[in-house]
mmCIF file of C-alpha atoms in Angstrom:
data_model
loop_
_atom_site.group_PDB
_atom_site.id
_atom_site.type_symbol
_atom_site.label_atom_id
_atom_site.label_comp_id
_atom_site.label_asym_id
_atom_site.label_seq_id
_atom_site.Cartn_x
_atom_site.Cartn_y
_atom_site.Cartn_z
ATOM 1 C CA UNK D 1 88.674 51.539 161.734
ATOM 2 C CA UNK D 2 90.860 54.460 162.490
ATOM 3 C CA UNK D 3 92.901 53.467 165.154
ATOM 4 C CA UNK D 4 94.756 56.993 166.318
ATOM 5 C CA UNK D 5 97.645 56.778 169.262
ATOM 6 C CA UNK D 6 99.731 60.074 169.466
ATOM 7 C CA UNK D 7 103.343 57.417 169.886
ATOM 8 C CA UNK D 8 101.996 55.775 166.175
ATOM 9 C CA UNK D 9 99.485 58.284 164.694
ATOM 10 C CA UNK D 10 97.634 55.726 161.984
ATOM 11 C CA UNK D 11 98.891 56.097 158.434
ATOM 12 C CA UNK D 12 97.003 57.843 155.833
ATOM 13 C CA UNK D 13 97.326 55.324 152.992
ATOM 14 C CA UNK D 14 95.904 52.328 155.409
ATOM 15 C CA UNK D 15 92.594 54.659 155.179
ATOM 16 C CA UNK D 16 93.041 54.943 151.543
ATOM 17 C CA UNK D 17 92.953 51.196 151.520
ATOM 18 C CA UNK D 18 90.438 51.038 154.123
ATOM 19 C CA UNK D 19 87.893 53.062 151.943
ATOM 20 C CA UNK D 20 88.791 50.828 148.532
ATOM 21 C CA UNK D 21 87.723 47.686 150.839
ATOM 22 C CA UNK D 22 84.486 49.587 151.340
ATOM 23 C CA UNK D 23 84.003 50.241 147.824
ATOM 24 C CA UNK D 24 84.600 46.237 146.956
ATOM 25 C CA UNK D 25 87.437 47.407 144.676
ATOM 26 C CA UNK D 26 89.116 44.262 143.402
ATOM 27 C CA UNK D 27 91.620 45.656 140.739
ATOM 28 C CA UNK D 28 94.125 48.098 141.297
ATOM 29 C CA UNK D 29 96.339 49.273 138.632
ATOM 30 C CA UNK D 30 99.440 51.060 139.569
ATOM 31 C CA UNK D 31 102.516 52.587 138.248
ATOM 32 C CA UNK D 32 104.756 52.590 141.677
ATOM 33 C CA UNK D 33 104.756 55.578 143.612
ATOM 34 C CA UNK D 34 107.048 56.243 146.665
ATOM 35 C CA UNK D 35 104.084 58.179 148.408
ATOM 36 C CA UNK D 36 101.989 55.063 148.059
ATOM 37 C CA UNK D 37 103.956 52.016 148.811
ATOM 38 C CA UNK D 38 102.106 51.465 152.129
ATOM 39 C CA UNK D 39 98.571 51.439 149.661
ATOM 40 C CA UNK D 40 100.264 49.327 147.177
ATOM 41 C CA UNK D 41 101.585 46.717 149.739
ATOM 42 C CA UNK D 42 98.143 46.346 151.319
ATOM 43 C CA UNK D 43 96.884 45.808 147.823
ATOM 44 C CA UNK D 44 99.602 43.202 146.732
ATOM 45 C CA UNK D 45 99.017 41.310 150.076
ATOM 46 C CA UNK D 46 95.272 40.984 149.647
ATOM 47 C CA UNK D 47 94.122 37.765 147.911
ATOM 48 C CA UNK D 48 90.855 39.749 147.160
ATOM 49 C CA UNK D 49 92.593 42.308 145.135
ATOM 50 C CA UNK D 50 93.899 41.634 141.199
ATOM 51 C CA UNK D 51 96.902 43.922 140.936
ATOM 52 C CA UNK D 52 98.602 45.056 137.689
ATOM 53 C CA UNK D 53 101.961 47.130 137.408
ATOM 54 C CA UNK D 54 101.964 48.849 134.310
ATOM 55 C CA UNK D 55 104.618 50.160 132.119
ATOM 56 C CA UNK D 56 102.419 53.582 131.435
ATOM 57 C CA UNK D 57 99.823 54.888 133.196
ATOM 58 C CA UNK D 58 97.448 55.037 130.152
ATOM 59 C CA UNK D 59 97.023 51.205 130.927
ATOM 60 C CA UNK D 60 95.290 51.332 133.699
ATOM 61 C CA UNK D 61 92.639 53.024 131.849
ATOM 62 C CA UNK D 62 92.283 50.093 129.681
ATOM 63 C CA UNK D 63 92.565 47.631 132.477
ATOM 64 C CA UNK D 64 89.728 49.416 134.642
ATOM 65 C CA UNK D 65 87.767 49.841 131.766
ATOM 66 C CA UNK D 66 88.031 46.069 130.921
ATOM 67 C CA UNK D 67 87.251 45.148 134.554
ATOM 68 C CA UNK D 68 84.540 47.130 134.808
ATOM 69 C CA UNK D 69 82.783 45.017 131.419
ATOM 70 C CA UNK D 70 83.385 42.207 133.492
ATOM 71 C CA UNK D 71 81.334 43.613 136.158
ATOM 72 C CA UNK D 72 84.127 44.504 138.797
ATOM 73 C CA UNK D 73 85.599 47.857 140.265
ATOM 74 C CA UNK D 74 89.098 48.954 139.809
ATOM 75 C CA UNK D 75 91.240 51.663 140.860
ATOM 76 C CA UNK D 76 94.563 53.663 139.123
ATOM 77 C CA UNK D 77 97.093 54.564 141.019
ATOM 78 C CA UNK D 78 99.589 57.074 139.678
ATOM 79 C CA UNK D 79 102.031 60.174 140.360
ATOM 80 C CA UNK D 80 100.882 63.140 139.312
ATOM 81 C CA UNK D 81 103.223 63.038 136.429
ATOM 82 C CA UNK D 82 101.779 60.123 135.019
ATOM 83 C CA UNK D 83 98.622 61.885 134.437
ATOM 84 C CA UNK D 84 100.137 63.889 131.842
ATOM 85 C CA UNK D 85 99.972 59.791 130.137
ATOM 86 C CA UNK D 86 96.254 59.377 130.090
ATOM 87 C CA UNK D 87 94.299 61.762 128.321
ATOM 88 C CA UNK D 88 93.459 59.709 125.315
ATOM 89 C CA UNK D 89 92.944 56.857 127.550
ATOM 90 C CA UNK D 90 90.439 59.177 129.237
ATOM 91 C CA UNK D 91 88.586 59.541 126.190
ATOM 92 C CA UNK D 92 87.403 55.962 126.461
ATOM 93 C CA UNK D 93 85.708 56.553 130.020
ATOM 94 C CA UNK D 94 83.828 59.510 129.199
ATOM 95 C CA UNK D 95 82.948 57.845 125.697
ATOM 96 C CA UNK D 96 81.552 54.525 127.288
ATOM 97 C CA UNK D 97 80.240 55.861 130.690
ATOM 98 C CA UNK D 98 83.222 53.859 132.083
ATOM 99 C CA UNK D 99 83.697 54.730 136.179
ATOM 100 C CA UNK D 100 87.012 55.462 136.840
ATOM 101 C CA UNK D 101 88.356 56.013 140.298
ATOM 102 C CA UNK D 102 92.058 57.406 140.532
ATOM 103 C CA UNK D 103 94.396 58.543 143.522
ATOM 104 C CA UNK D 104 97.573 60.583 142.201
ATOM 105 C CA UNK D 105 100.084 61.740 144.622
ATOM 106 C CA UNK D 106 101.073 65.277 144.121
ATOM 107 C CA UNK D 107 104.306 66.520 142.828
ATOM 108 C CA UNK D 108 105.790 70.053 141.766
ATOM 109 C CA UNK D 109 103.768 72.095 144.259
ATOM 110 C CA UNK D 110 105.076 72.404 147.506
ATOM 111 C CA UNK D 111 108.978 72.396 148.621
ATOM 112 C CA UNK D 112 109.838 70.582 145.219
ATOM 113 C CA UNK D 113 113.353 70.119 144.627
ATOM 114 C CA UNK D 114 113.146 69.093 140.767
ATOM 115 C CA UNK D 115 112.032 71.787 138.522
ATOM 116 C CA UNK D 116 110.684 68.997 135.983
ATOM 117 C CA UNK D 117 107.836 68.010 138.432
ATOM 118 C CA UNK D 118 106.502 71.241 138.403
ATOM 119 C CA UNK D 119 105.140 71.533 134.920
ATOM 120 C CA UNK D 120 103.045 68.545 135.210
ATOM 121 C CA UNK D 121 102.342 68.927 138.887
ATOM 122 C CA UNK D 122 100.878 72.329 137.802
ATOM 123 C CA UNK D 123 98.709 70.901 135.115
ATOM 124 C CA UNK D 124 97.114 67.993 136.740
ATOM 125 C CA UNK D 125 94.243 68.897 138.116
ATOM 126 C CA UNK D 126 93.274 71.204 135.165
ATOM 127 C CA UNK D 127 94.261 68.428 132.691
ATOM 128 C CA UNK D 128 91.772 65.905 134.660
ATOM 129 C CA UNK D 129 89.123 68.312 134.686
ATOM 130 C CA UNK D 130 89.298 68.910 131.002
ATOM 131 C CA UNK D 131 89.052 65.110 130.373
ATOM 132 C CA UNK D 132 86.068 65.751 132.232
ATOM 133 C CA UNK D 133 87.104 63.833 135.496
ATOM 134 C CA UNK D 134 85.642 65.524 139.221
ATOM 135 C CA UNK D 135 88.897 66.401 141.358
ATOM 136 C CA UNK D 136 89.554 66.572 145.446
ATOM 137 C CA UNK D 137 92.316 67.522 146.561
ATOM 138 C CA UNK D 138 93.242 66.298 149.758
ATOM 139 C CA UNK D 139 95.267 68.029 152.089
ATOM 140 C CA UNK D 140 94.990 66.679 155.645
ATOM 141 C CA UNK D 141 95.678 62.974 156.571
ATOM 142 C CA UNK D 142 92.089 62.813 158.587
ATOM 143 C CA UNK D 143 89.901 63.749 155.333
ATOM 144 C CA UNK D 144 91.665 61.022 153.118
ATOM 145 C CA UNK D 145 89.611 57.840 154.110
ATOM 146 C CA UNK D 146 86.027 59.652 153.617
ATOM 147 C CA UNK D 147 87.737 61.309 150.419
ATOM 148 C CA UNK D 148 88.529 58.488 148.812
ATOM 149 C CA UNK D 149 85.266 56.841 149.580
ATOM 150 C CA UNK D 150 83.290 59.807 148.263
ATOM 151 C CA UNK D 151 85.043 60.085 145.099
ATOM 152 C CA UNK D 152 84.763 56.059 144.429
ATOM 153 C CA UNK D 153 81.086 55.855 145.260
ATOM 154 C CA UNK D 154 80.430 58.937 142.979
ATOM 155 C CA UNK D 155 82.645 57.111 140.129
ATOM 156 C CA UNK D 156 80.956 54.038 140.573
ATOM 157 C CA UNK D 157 77.458 54.926 140.752
ATOM 158 C CA UNK D 158 77.045 57.784 138.589
ATOM 159 C CA UNK D 159 79.786 56.008 136.127
ATOM 160 C CA UNK D 160 82.297 59.005 135.672
ATOM 161 C CA UNK D 161 85.626 60.312 136.473
ATOM 162 C CA UNK D 162 87.006 60.880 139.794
ATOM 163 C CA UNK D 163 90.416 62.024 140.684
ATOM 164 C CA UNK D 164 91.553 62.061 144.546
ATOM 165 C CA UNK D 165 94.894 64.322 144.834
ATOM 166 C CA UNK D 166 96.926 63.840 147.465
ATOM 167 C CA UNK D 167 99.050 67.149 148.506
ATOM 168 C CA UNK D 168 102.854 67.565 148.277
ATOM 169 C CA UNK D 169 102.529 68.926 151.788
ATOM 170 C CA UNK D 170 100.140 65.581 152.835
ATOM 171 C CA UNK D 171 102.905 63.375 151.163
ATOM 172 C CA UNK D 172 106.336 65.099 152.781
ATOM 173 C CA UNK D 173 108.399 66.635 150.222
ATOM 174 C CA UNK D 174 111.037 64.395 148.462
ATOM 175 C CA UNK D 175 114.199 63.930 150.304
ATOM 176 C CA UNK D 176 117.590 64.026 147.989
ATOM 177 C CA UNK I 1 109.849 51.404 98.481
ATOM 178 C CA UNK I 2 111.144 48.674 100.241
ATOM 179 C CA UNK I 3 108.631 49.080 103.090
ATOM 180 C CA UNK I 4 105.863 49.115 100.984
ATOM 181 C CA UNK I 5 103.923 45.989 101.444
ATOM 182 C CA UNK I 6 102.721 43.570 98.930
ATOM 183 C CA UNK I 7 99.196 42.491 98.688
ATOM 184 C CA UNK I 8 100.309 39.003 99.102
ATOM 185 C CA UNK I 9 99.265 38.077 102.673
ATOM 186 C CA UNK I 10 96.178 35.787 104.511
ATOM 187 C CA UNK I 11 92.527 37.387 103.509
ATOM 188 C CA UNK I 12 91.643 39.020 106.766
ATOM 189 C CA UNK I 13 87.358 38.647 106.246
ATOM 190 C CA UNK I 14 88.239 35.248 106.102
ATOM 191 C CA UNK I 15 90.698 34.623 108.575
ATOM 192 C CA UNK I 16 88.301 36.316 111.343
ATOM 193 C CA UNK I 17 85.159 34.983 110.058
ATOM 194 C CA UNK I 18 86.847 31.029 110.580
ATOM 195 C CA UNK I 19 88.394 32.427 113.952
ATOM 196 C CA UNK I 20 84.513 33.188 114.919
ATOM 197 C CA UNK I 21 82.839 30.920 113.148
ATOM 198 C CA UNK I 22 80.405 28.563 115.345
ATOM 199 C CA UNK I 23 81.680 30.917 118.414
ATOM 200 C CA UNK I 24 81.230 29.681 122.000
ATOM 201 C CA UNK I 25 78.343 31.313 123.863
ATOM 202 C CA UNK I 26 81.121 32.673 126.342
ATOM 203 C CA UNK I 27 83.317 34.060 124.446
ATOM 204 C CA UNK I 28 84.407 37.636 124.794
ATOM 205 C CA UNK I 29 85.768 39.688 122.079
ATOM 206 C CA UNK I 30 87.874 43.125 122.367
ATOM 207 C CA UNK I 31 88.816 44.972 119.107
ATOM 208 C CA UNK I 32 90.975 47.739 118.266
ATOM 209 C CA UNK I 33 90.067 50.536 116.479
ATOM 210 C CA UNK I 34 90.030 50.521 112.575
ATOM 211 C CA UNK I 35 89.426 47.900 110.218
ATOM 212 C CA UNK I 36 89.775 45.152 112.750
ATOM 213 C CA UNK I 37 86.742 46.045 114.269
ATOM 214 C CA UNK I 38 85.439 46.314 110.470
ATOM 215 C CA UNK I 39 86.461 42.617 110.182
ATOM 216 C CA UNK I 40 84.907 41.399 113.416
ATOM 217 C CA UNK I 41 81.588 43.173 112.333
ATOM 218 C CA UNK I 42 81.617 41.667 109.320
ATOM 219 C CA UNK I 43 81.439 38.227 110.974
ATOM 220 C CA UNK I 44 78.122 39.230 113.050
ATOM 221 C CA UNK I 45 76.997 41.659 115.345
ATOM 222 C CA UNK I 46 77.257 40.025 119.109
ATOM 223 C CA UNK I 47 76.398 41.628 122.273
ATOM 224 C CA UNK I 48 79.370 39.959 123.593
ATOM 225 C CA UNK I 49 81.595 42.291 121.625
ATOM 226 C CA UNK I 50 83.332 45.339 122.701
ATOM 227 C CA UNK I 51 84.713 47.505 119.838
ATOM 228 C CA UNK I 52 87.140 50.454 120.584
ATOM 229 C CA UNK I 53 86.442 53.203 118.443
ATOM 230 C CA UNK I 54 89.140 55.709 119.933
ATOM 231 C CA UNK I 55 91.796 55.476 122.774
ATOM 232 C CA UNK I 56 94.125 53.519 120.701
ATOM 233 C CA UNK I 57 96.213 51.298 122.376
ATOM 234 C CA UNK I 58 93.962 50.253 125.072
ATOM 235 C CA UNK I 59 92.767 47.196 123.278
ATOM 236 C CA UNK I 60 94.760 44.802 124.620
ATOM 237 C CA UNK I 61 94.661 46.356 128.419
ATOM 238 C CA UNK I 62 90.590 46.025 127.935
ATOM 239 C CA UNK I 63 90.720 42.796 127.758
ATOM 240 C CA UNK I 64 93.354 42.377 130.245
ATOM 241 C CA UNK I 65 91.170 43.827 132.716
ATOM 242 C CA UNK I 66 88.165 41.843 131.259
ATOM 243 C CA UNK I 67 89.921 38.324 131.413
ATOM 244 C CA UNK I 68 91.499 38.876 135.057
ATOM 245 C CA UNK I 69 87.500 39.928 136.249
ATOM 246 C CA UNK I 70 86.235 37.031 134.365
ATOM 247 C CA UNK I 71 88.559 34.039 134.629
ATOM 248 C CA UNK I 72 85.620 31.985 133.622
ATOM 249 C CA UNK I 73 85.180 33.455 129.864
ATOM 250 C CA UNK I 74 87.681 33.205 127.434
ATOM 251 C CA UNK I 75 88.470 36.625 125.976
ATOM 252 C CA UNK I 76 89.852 37.642 122.829
ATOM 253 C CA UNK I 77 91.490 40.578 121.601
ATOM 254 C CA UNK I 78 91.497 41.564 117.791
ATOM 255 C CA UNK I 79 93.505 44.301 116.692
ATOM 256 C CA UNK I 80 95.859 45.779 113.957
ATOM 257 C CA UNK I 81 99.492 46.163 113.816
ATOM 258 C CA UNK I 82 99.345 49.830 114.553
ATOM 259 C CA UNK I 83 97.079 49.588 117.244
ATOM 260 C CA UNK I 84 99.085 47.137 119.057
ATOM 261 C CA UNK I 85 102.593 48.821 118.288
ATOM 262 C CA UNK I 86 101.138 51.707 120.112
ATOM 263 C CA UNK I 87 101.184 49.925 123.326
ATOM 264 C CA UNK I 88 104.118 47.781 122.993
ATOM 265 C CA UNK I 89 104.233 48.233 126.586
ATOM 266 C CA UNK I 90 101.224 46.865 127.157
ATOM 267 C CA UNK I 91 102.344 43.438 126.136
ATOM 268 C CA UNK I 92 105.178 43.814 129.332
ATOM 269 C CA UNK I 93 102.041 44.266 131.658
ATOM 270 C CA UNK I 94 100.191 41.528 130.051
ATOM 271 C CA UNK I 95 103.320 39.955 130.525
ATOM 272 C CA UNK I 96 103.288 40.171 134.531
ATOM 273 C CA UNK I 97 99.736 39.151 134.845
ATOM 274 C CA UNK I 98 98.542 35.792 134.903
ATOM 275 C CA UNK I 99 95.940 35.782 132.383
ATOM 276 C CA UNK I 100 95.393 32.272 131.357
ATOM 277 C CA UNK I 101 92.246 32.849 129.233
ATOM 278 C CA UNK I 102 93.530 35.920 127.355
ATOM 279 C CA UNK I 103 94.307 35.761 123.663
ATOM 280 C CA UNK I 104 95.441 38.450 121.480
ATOM 281 C CA UNK I 105 95.322 38.438 117.943
ATOM 282 C CA UNK I 106 97.039 40.795 115.846
ATOM 283 C CA UNK I 107 96.135 41.369 112.029
ATOM 284 C CA UNK I 108 99.504 42.436 110.623
ATOM 285 C CA UNK I 109 99.411 44.260 106.916
ATOM 286 C CA UNK I 110 102.667 46.180 107.794
ATOM 287 C CA UNK I 111 100.721 49.474 106.779
ATOM 288 C CA UNK I 112 98.517 51.835 108.218
ATOM 289 C CA UNK I 113 95.343 51.175 106.560
ATOM 290 C CA UNK I 114 92.915 53.777 107.748
ATOM 291 C CA UNK I 115 94.806 56.638 106.702
ATOM 292 C CA UNK I 116 96.479 55.928 103.618
ATOM 293 C CA UNK I 117 98.354 52.737 103.840
ATOM 294 C CA UNK I 118 101.796 53.977 105.455
ATOM 295 C CA UNK I 119 104.258 51.760 106.033
ATOM 296 C CA UNK I 120 104.160 50.224 109.931
ATOM 297 C CA UNK I 121 106.854 49.370 111.949
ATOM 298 C CA UNK I 122 106.294 45.917 111.033
ATOM 299 C CA UNK I 123 106.847 46.593 107.467
ATOM 300 C CA UNK I 124 110.472 47.661 108.733
ATOM 301 C CA UNK I 125 111.038 44.055 110.433
ATOM 302 C CA UNK I 126 109.268 44.640 114.168
ATOM 303 C CA UNK I 127 108.071 41.265 115.270
ATOM 304 C CA UNK I 128 105.418 41.398 117.444
ATOM 305 C CA UNK I 129 105.028 38.003 118.263
ATOM 306 C CA UNK I 130 108.808 38.141 119.297
ATOM 307 C CA UNK I 131 108.357 41.280 121.478
ATOM 308 C CA UNK I 132 105.530 38.997 123.149
ATOM 309 C CA UNK I 133 107.809 36.329 124.021
ATOM 310 C CA UNK I 134 110.383 38.954 125.220
ATOM 311 C CA UNK I 135 107.632 40.055 127.295
ATOM 312 C CA UNK I 136 106.740 36.362 128.911
ATOM 313 C CA UNK I 137 103.435 35.996 127.168
ATOM 314 C CA UNK I 138 102.995 32.024 127.747
ATOM 315 C CA UNK I 139 103.244 31.605 124.057
ATOM 316 C CA UNK I 140 103.234 33.420 120.555
ATOM 317 C CA UNK I 141 103.692 32.658 116.752
ATOM 318 C CA UNK I 142 103.505 34.366 113.711
ATOM 319 C CA UNK I 143 100.887 32.363 111.274
ATOM 320 C CA UNK I 144 101.716 33.547 106.895
ATOM 321 C CA UNK I 145 99.816 30.293 105.552
ATOM 322 C CA UNK I 146 95.944 29.108 104.827
ATOM 323 C CA UNK I 147 96.959 26.229 105.900
ATOM 324 C CA UNK I 148 97.790 27.191 109.464
ATOM 325 C CA UNK I 149 94.889 28.711 109.910
ATOM 326 C CA UNK I 150 92.862 26.221 111.819
ATOM 327 C CA UNK I 151 95.701 25.763 114.353
ATOM 328 C CA UNK I 152 95.504 28.869 114.774
ATOM 329 C CA UNK I 153 91.860 29.367 115.924
ATOM 330 C CA UNK I 154 92.828 26.459 118.594
ATOM 331 C CA UNK I 155 95.919 28.313 119.621
ATOM 332 C CA UNK I 156 93.484 31.684 120.188
ATOM 333 C CA UNK I 157 90.588 29.676 121.775
ATOM 334 C CA UNK I 158 91.861 26.954 123.850
ATOM 335 C CA UNK I 159 95.813 27.291 124.458
ATOM 336 C CA UNK I 160 96.681 28.461 127.972
ATOM 337 C CA UNK I 161 97.175 32.464 128.173
ATOM 338 C CA UNK I 162 98.259 35.068 127.617
ATOM 339 C CA UNK I 163 99.176 33.964 124.412
ATOM 340 C CA UNK I 164 99.526 36.052 121.281
ATOM 341 C CA UNK I 165 99.087 35.587 117.460
ATOM 342 C CA UNK I 166 100.384 37.680 114.448
ATOM 343 C CA UNK I 167 98.501 36.982 111.140
ATOM 344 C CA UNK I 168 100.080 38.427 108.177
ATOM 345 C CA UNK I 169 97.575 39.587 106.033
ATOM 346 C CA UNK I 170 97.180 41.380 102.427
ATOM 347 C CA UNK I 171 96.844 44.816 102.695
ATOM 348 C CA UNK I 172 93.247 44.990 100.509
ATOM 349 C CA UNK I 173 90.740 47.416 102.127
ATOM 350 C CA UNK I 174 87.660 45.173 102.322
ATOM 351 C CA UNK I 175 84.072 47.043 102.365
ATOM 352 C CA UNK I 176 83.934 48.683 105.788
ATOM 353 C CA UNK I 177 81.185 47.008 108.009
ATOM 354 C CA UNK I 178 80.452 49.307 110.794
ATOM 355 C CA UNK I 179 79.004 48.480 114.210
ATOM 356 C CA UNK I 180 77.477 50.732 116.967
ATOM 357 C CA UNK I 181 79.764 53.541 117.868
ATOM 358 C CA UNK I 182 77.836 54.622 120.896
ATOM 359 C CA UNK I 183 80.099 53.480 123.673
ATOM 360 C CA UNK I 184 77.822 53.716 126.424
ATOM 361 C CA UNK I 185 75.592 51.107 124.557
ATOM 362 C CA UNK I 186 78.094 48.795 123.837
ATOM 363 C CA UNK I 187 79.395 48.895 127.551
ATOM 364 C CA UNK I 188 75.736 48.360 128.507
ATOM 365 C CA UNK I 189 74.795 45.796 125.854
ATOM 366 C CA UNK I 190 77.943 43.864 126.553
ATOM 367 C CA UNK I 191 77.469 43.979 130.647
ATOM 368 C CA UNK I 192 73.551 42.765 130.139
ATOM 369 C CA UNK I 193 74.579 39.888 127.873
ATOM 370 C CA UNK I 194 77.419 38.865 130.364
ATOM 371 C CA UNK I 195 76.431 39.692 134.063
ATOM 372 C CA UNK I 196 72.160 39.831 133.757
ATOM 373 C CA UNK I 197 70.793 40.753 137.149
ATOM 374 C CA UNK I 198 74.200 41.483 138.211
ATOM 375 C CA UNK I 199 75.183 44.003 136.047
ATOM 376 C CA UNK I 200 76.708 47.194 138.077
#
């Protein structure tokens, strides 16, 4: 599935989408993020996927847990700042053994223009780990597909929270 | 003192027991933490009840994900005013999702019963049904009289969702009836009853 063409390199967000398809993810809850737009758009266009636009990221944990009660798999897409909105919701995952796969686009760590992003960007991975999640970080576009697949398989097979952080260097610094 | 609620209002136990009386085999129930969980437990333990003991504010969204994963089932969320107030944004998320099989019942005593009865925002006239309508749920209503309760049951179990009802209940504290607090057990039991061999 990985077409590479020197003129038109494959977008890593499509590798993430293909991994979600391999994992049979049917529910996609998200707070919109520019870094994930091609992935969100692919999910919105997929008739096999139910999408949920959230007002705050913690809602996505409830949605994914509910979908799991119904026997289906979900993913939560968010930006690093949104991880700060999740800790109490994450207790639901730990207390009940819900699988949780979350894909997080990083801010506040590389060529960051907005100082308000730095505090939460630096706290993102420790906070997820404190909440019991296993965290993978991706810096290279070529690693996205397999990392998302591996994290998802771990989440769904072992019923644990797993997070993949897409580094700011991978995404590209936001231009103002 | 205006914030203090009176003891007038519907009997929460009788109301919930009535809604769940002669319960259909395919009804899925999600409860918010605190007294609504005890009310549902008092109506009888059931494998297709999922009780939240924490993650306050998550009842509606758990119900939403479940409803979208299981369109062939009716999903009823039963929660309290405090739990729903913590997640008013979730009503916007529900309103943006076409969950025709989702109903939410908010047991509203205008107080935080678990913590000493402090007035909640509904005591100050926040109108949760109006919020639900503004969030474009298909229908929402507030019930204050016992005579409306049979209509309420029909609304919660059969109206095209997503719908929400607020029941104005008395501020009493009936004896606690505690279901299992083991989340792993509640999840596994629910999935086994709903999905059988297809349990993930």
